[in-house]
């Protein structure tokens, strides 16, 4: 077996994670992104500022970060029986192209779901590309007739 590990990102790895995010944006046809160096700096600052609500898991081969997934944790309104409630949203799952189609993305998704269980989250949602739906389904995600969405962001925002 390869020297693969999945674990929470370390502060020193945030620049590598930012680079993966940049690669994801480029791969998906985003334009007008500016300079990669500026993005990496801004991304690392954002990740540090939002560490309490956004947890990053990384997929590491040897000492190289080759994948990432983010779990955004949202506190929910309490109920009398559940005074502390939270849900999660799986975001920015990405594995470098040369490491795809070997099950590593699924392992990464399942690691995030394990982390969500440890945190006691009620549910985890994901907004998926069509290509990735089967991977999420294999990890236990199901379509929900009760999940509705309102588009409130400006057109073209990523």
PDB file of C-alpha atoms in Angstrom:
ATOM      1  CA  UNK A   1       0.000   0.000   0.000  1.00  0.00           C
ATOM      2  CA  UNK A   2       1.174   3.506  -0.740  1.00  0.00           C
ATOM      3  CA  UNK A   3       2.300   5.816   2.018  1.00  0.00           C
ATOM      4  CA  UNK A   4      -1.108   7.569   2.176  1.00  0.00           C
ATOM      5  CA  UNK A   5      -2.604   9.294   5.204  1.00  0.00           C
ATOM      6  CA  UNK A   6      -5.743  11.339   5.767  1.00  0.00           C
ATOM      7  CA  UNK A   7      -5.745  13.729   8.685  1.00  0.00           C
ATOM      8  CA  UNK A   8      -6.556  17.291   9.722  1.00  0.00           C
ATOM      9  CA  UNK A   9      -4.455  19.848   7.872  1.00  0.00           C
ATOM     10  CA  UNK A  10      -1.539  21.294   9.795  1.00  0.00           C
ATOM     11  CA  UNK A  11      -1.021  25.079   9.789  1.00  0.00           C
ATOM     12  CA  UNK A  12       2.175  24.666   7.771  1.00  0.00           C
ATOM     13  CA  UNK A  13       0.179  22.849   5.050  1.00  0.00           C
ATOM     14  CA  UNK A  14      -2.348  25.612   4.400  1.00  0.00           C
ATOM     15  CA  UNK A  15      -0.321  27.049   1.516  1.00  0.00           C
ATOM     16  CA  UNK A  16      -0.346  23.619  -0.156  1.00  0.00           C
ATOM     17  CA  UNK A  17      -4.105  23.420   0.433  1.00  0.00           C
ATOM     18  CA  UNK A  18      -4.511  26.891  -1.094  1.00  0.00           C
ATOM     19  CA  UNK A  19      -2.562  25.709  -4.138  1.00  0.00           C
ATOM     20  CA  UNK A  20      -4.943  22.752  -4.496  1.00  0.00           C
ATOM     21  CA  UNK A  21      -7.887  25.159  -4.350  1.00  0.00           C
ATOM     22  CA  UNK A  22      -6.245  27.263  -7.074  1.00  0.00           C
ATOM     23  CA  UNK A  23      -5.730  24.144  -9.213  1.00  0.00           C
ATOM     24  CA  UNK A  24      -9.402  23.190  -8.713  1.00  0.00           C
ATOM     25  CA  UNK A  25     -10.529  26.647  -9.876  1.00  0.00           C
ATOM     26  CA  UNK A  26      -8.263  26.572 -12.939  1.00  0.00           C
ATOM     27  CA  UNK A  27      -9.312  23.008 -13.789  1.00  0.00           C
ATOM     28  CA  UNK A  28     -12.967  24.025 -13.648  1.00  0.00           C
ATOM     29  CA  UNK A  29     -12.532  26.926 -16.049  1.00  0.00           C
ATOM     30  CA  UNK A  30     -12.536  29.890 -13.705  1.00  0.00           C
ATOM     31  CA  UNK A  31     -11.030  32.963 -15.284  1.00  0.00           C
ATOM     32  CA  UNK A  32      -9.910  36.315 -13.960  1.00  0.00           C
ATOM     33  CA  UNK A  33      -8.398  34.705 -10.876  1.00  0.00           C
ATOM     34  CA  UNK A  34      -5.530  37.131 -10.442  1.00  0.00           C
ATOM     35  CA  UNK A  35      -2.142  35.982  -9.252  1.00  0.00           C
ATOM     36  CA  UNK A  36      -1.682  32.596  -7.560  1.00  0.00           C
ATOM     37  CA  UNK A  37       0.675  34.045  -4.932  1.00  0.00           C
ATOM     38  CA  UNK A  38      -1.891  36.637  -3.835  1.00  0.00           C
ATOM     39  CA  UNK A  39      -4.586  33.967  -3.664  1.00  0.00           C
ATOM     40  CA  UNK A  40      -2.423  31.625  -1.581  1.00  0.00           C
ATOM     41  CA  UNK A  41      -1.640  34.409   0.914  1.00  0.00           C
ATOM     42  CA  UNK A  42      -5.315  35.454   1.168  1.00  0.00           C
ATOM     43  CA  UNK A  43      -6.500  31.847   1.402  1.00  0.00           C
ATOM     44  CA  UNK A  44      -4.101  31.000   4.238  1.00  0.00           C
ATOM     45  CA  UNK A  45      -5.272  34.088   6.149  1.00  0.00           C
ATOM     46  CA  UNK A  46      -8.914  33.084   5.575  1.00  0.00           C
ATOM     47  CA  UNK A  47      -8.264  29.490   6.721  1.00  0.00           C
ATOM     48  CA  UNK A  48      -6.586  30.724   9.905  1.00  0.00           C
ATOM     49  CA  UNK A  49      -9.412  33.187  10.635  1.00  0.00           C
ATOM     50  CA  UNK A  50     -12.112  30.541  10.048  1.00  0.00           C
ATOM     51  CA  UNK A  51     -10.458  27.546  11.724  1.00  0.00           C
ATOM     52  CA  UNK A  52     -13.295  27.325  14.253  1.00  0.00           C
ATOM     53  CA  UNK A  53     -15.987  26.795  11.642  1.00  0.00           C
ATOM     54  CA  UNK A  54     -14.103  25.309   8.671  1.00  0.00           C
ATOM     55  CA  UNK A  55     -12.009  22.203   9.262  1.00  0.00           C
ATOM     56  CA  UNK A  56      -9.747  20.943   6.513  1.00  0.00           C
ATOM     57  CA  UNK A  57      -8.806  17.305   6.067  1.00  0.00           C
ATOM     58  CA  UNK A  58      -5.870  16.525   3.809  1.00  0.00           C
ATOM     59  CA  UNK A  59      -4.885  13.506   1.790  1.00  0.00           C
ATOM     60  CA  UNK A  60      -1.116  13.124   1.997  1.00  0.00           C
ATOM     61  CA  UNK A  61       1.180  10.855   0.000  1.00  0.00           C
ATOM     62  CA  UNK A  62       4.573  10.766   1.671  1.00  0.00           C
ATOM     63  CA  UNK A  63       4.992  14.412   2.606  1.00  0.00           C
ATOM     64  CA  UNK A  64       2.975  15.886  -0.310  1.00  0.00           C
ATOM     65  CA  UNK A  65      -0.600  17.110   0.105  1.00  0.00           C
ATOM     66  CA  UNK A  66      -2.491  15.601  -2.848  1.00  0.00           C
ATOM     67  CA  UNK A  67      -6.076  16.148  -1.751  1.00  0.00           C
ATOM     68  CA  UNK A  68      -8.294  18.201   0.507  1.00  0.00           C
ATOM     69  CA  UNK A  69     -11.836  18.376   1.811  1.00  0.00           C
ATOM     70  CA  UNK A  70     -13.415  20.987   4.043  1.00  0.00           C
ATOM     71  CA  UNK A  71     -16.108  20.508   6.656  1.00  0.00           C
ATOM     72  CA  UNK A  72     -17.968  23.748   7.349  1.00  0.00           C
ATOM     73  CA  UNK A  73     -19.694  23.478  10.711  1.00  0.00           C
ATOM     74  CA  UNK A  74     -22.830  25.537  11.276  1.00  0.00           C
ATOM     75  CA  UNK A  75     -24.399  25.932  14.687  1.00  0.00           C
ATOM     76  CA  UNK A  76     -28.147  25.301  14.637  1.00  0.00           C
ATOM     77  CA  UNK A  77     -30.945  26.842  16.657  1.00  0.00           C
ATOM     78  CA  UNK A  78     -31.335  24.880  19.915  1.00  0.00           C
ATOM     79  CA  UNK A  79     -34.346  22.846  20.949  1.00  0.00           C
ATOM     80  CA  UNK A  80     -35.321  21.871  24.516  1.00  0.00           C
ATOM     81  CA  UNK A  81     -34.001  18.347  23.931  1.00  0.00           C
ATOM     82  CA  UNK A  82     -30.922  19.435  22.004  1.00  0.00           C
ATOM     83  CA  UNK A  83     -29.501  22.682  23.366  1.00  0.00           C
ATOM     84  CA  UNK A  84     -26.313  22.274  21.286  1.00  0.00           C
ATOM     85  CA  UNK A  85     -26.908  21.371  17.672  1.00  0.00           C
ATOM     86  CA  UNK A  86     -24.764  21.629  14.569  1.00  0.00           C
ATOM     87  CA  UNK A  87     -24.738  20.525  10.946  1.00  0.00           C
ATOM     88  CA  UNK A  88     -21.974  20.350   8.400  1.00  0.00           C
ATOM     89  CA  UNK A  89     -21.420  21.081   4.766  1.00  0.00           C
ATOM     90  CA  UNK A  90     -18.758  19.160   2.852  1.00  0.00           C
ATOM     91  CA  UNK A  91     -16.902  21.603   0.632  1.00  0.00           C
ATOM     92  CA  UNK A  92     -14.013  21.753  -1.824  1.00  0.00           C
ATOM     93  CA  UNK A  93     -13.255  18.058  -2.114  1.00  0.00           C
ATOM     94  CA  UNK A  94     -10.314  17.809  -4.485  1.00  0.00           C
ATOM     95  CA  UNK A  95      -7.743  15.178  -5.383  1.00  0.00           C
ATOM     96  CA  UNK A  96      -4.946  15.913  -7.845  1.00  0.00           C
ATOM     97  CA  UNK A  97      -5.684  14.426 -11.282  1.00  0.00           C
ATOM     98  CA  UNK A  98      -2.887  11.844 -11.208  1.00  0.00           C
ATOM     99  CA  UNK A  99      -4.286  10.339  -7.976  1.00  0.00           C
ATOM    100  CA  UNK A 100      -7.917  10.075  -9.071  1.00  0.00           C
ATOM    101  CA  UNK A 101     -10.043   7.006  -9.794  1.00  0.00           C
ATOM    102  CA  UNK A 102      -8.305   4.819  -7.240  1.00  0.00           C
ATOM    103  CA  UNK A 103     -10.661   5.322  -4.303  1.00  0.00           C
ATOM    104  CA  UNK A 104      -8.689   8.051  -2.546  1.00  0.00           C
ATOM    105  CA  UNK A 105     -11.474  10.612  -2.944  1.00  0.00           C
ATOM    106  CA  UNK A 106     -13.917   8.206  -1.310  1.00  0.00           C
ATOM    107  CA  UNK A 107     -11.509   7.635   1.561  1.00  0.00           C
ATOM    108  CA  UNK A 108     -11.218  11.393   2.007  1.00  0.00           C
ATOM    109  CA  UNK A 109     -15.004  11.851   1.998  1.00  0.00           C
ATOM    110  CA  UNK A 110     -15.439   9.060   4.564  1.00  0.00           C
ATOM    111  CA  UNK A 111     -12.748  10.615   6.777  1.00  0.00           C
ATOM    112  CA  UNK A 112     -14.676  13.893   6.784  1.00  0.00           C
ATOM    113  CA  UNK A 113     -17.887  12.033   7.663  1.00  0.00           C
ATOM    114  CA  UNK A 114     -16.046  10.292  10.519  1.00  0.00           C
ATOM    115  CA  UNK A 115     -14.917  13.704  11.775  1.00  0.00           C
ATOM    116  CA  UNK A 116     -18.513  14.961  11.546  1.00  0.00           C
ATOM    117  CA  UNK A 117     -19.642  12.024  13.714  1.00  0.00           C
ATOM    118  CA  UNK A 118     -16.914  12.815  16.264  1.00  0.00           C
ATOM    119  CA  UNK A 119     -18.200  16.400  16.392  1.00  0.00           C
ATOM    120  CA  UNK A 120     -21.762  15.158  16.907  1.00  0.00           C
ATOM    121  CA  UNK A 121     -23.154  16.819  13.783  1.00  0.00           C
ATOM    122  CA  UNK A 122     -26.766  16.015  12.908  1.00  0.00           C
ATOM    123  CA  UNK A 123     -26.189  15.867   9.162  1.00  0.00           C
ATOM    124  CA  UNK A 124     -23.712  16.741   6.449  1.00  0.00           C
ATOM    125  CA  UNK A 125     -24.742  18.147   3.081  1.00  0.00           C
ATOM    126  CA  UNK A 126     -22.745  18.556  -0.107  1.00  0.00           C
ATOM    127  CA  UNK A 127     -23.206  20.548  -3.297  1.00  0.00           C
ATOM    128  CA  UNK A 128     -21.778  18.262  -5.959  1.00  0.00           C
ATOM    129  CA  UNK A 129     -20.740  18.296  -9.570  1.00  0.00           C
ATOM    130  CA  UNK A 130     -22.514  15.705 -11.703  1.00  0.00           C
ATOM    131  CA  UNK A 131     -19.267  13.733 -12.086  1.00  0.00           C
ATOM    132  CA  UNK A 132     -18.823  13.398  -8.300  1.00  0.00           C
ATOM    133  CA  UNK A 133     -22.380  12.339  -7.377  1.00  0.00           C
ATOM    134  CA  UNK A 134     -21.537   8.595  -7.546  1.00  0.00           C
ATOM    135  CA  UNK A 135     -18.582   9.073  -5.171  1.00  0.00           C
ATOM    136  CA  UNK A 136     -20.788  10.809  -2.629  1.00  0.00           C
ATOM    137  CA  UNK A 137     -23.512   8.184  -3.026  1.00  0.00           C
ATOM    138  CA  UNK A 138     -20.962   5.413  -2.344  1.00  0.00           C
ATOM    139  CA  UNK A 139     -20.094   7.237   0.886  1.00  0.00           C
ATOM    140  CA  UNK A 140     -23.711   7.319   2.062  1.00  0.00           C
ATOM    141  CA  UNK A 141     -25.039  10.617   0.707  1.00  0.00           C
ATOM    142  CA  UNK A 142     -28.605  10.509  -0.586  1.00  0.00           C
ATOM    143  CA  UNK A 143     -30.769  12.972  -2.438  1.00  0.00           C
ATOM    144  CA  UNK A 144     -33.222  14.758  -0.168  1.00  0.00           C
ATOM    145  CA  UNK A 145     -36.618  15.975  -1.310  1.00  0.00           C
ATOM    146  CA  UNK A 146     -36.615  18.419   1.630  1.00  0.00           C
ATOM    147  CA  UNK A 147     -33.373  20.234   0.835  1.00  0.00           C
ATOM    148  CA  UNK A 148     -34.155  23.424  -1.035  1.00  0.00           C
ATOM    149  CA  UNK A 149     -31.786  26.044  -2.362  1.00  0.00           C
ATOM    150  CA  UNK A 150     -32.124  29.740  -3.140  1.00  0.00           C
ATOM    151  CA  UNK A 151     -29.497  31.343  -5.348  1.00  0.00           C
ATOM    152  CA  UNK A 152     -28.435  34.545  -3.608  1.00  0.00           C
ATOM    153  CA  UNK A 153     -24.844  35.019  -4.827  1.00  0.00           C
ATOM    154  CA  UNK A 154     -24.055  37.181  -7.809  1.00  0.00           C
ATOM    155  CA  UNK A 155     -23.746  35.346 -11.105  1.00  0.00           C
ATOM    156  CA  UNK A 156     -20.303  33.883 -11.718  1.00  0.00           C
ATOM    157  CA  UNK A 157     -19.243  33.817  -8.065  1.00  0.00           C
ATOM    158  CA  UNK A 158     -17.296  30.718  -7.120  1.00  0.00           C
TER     159      UNK A 158
END
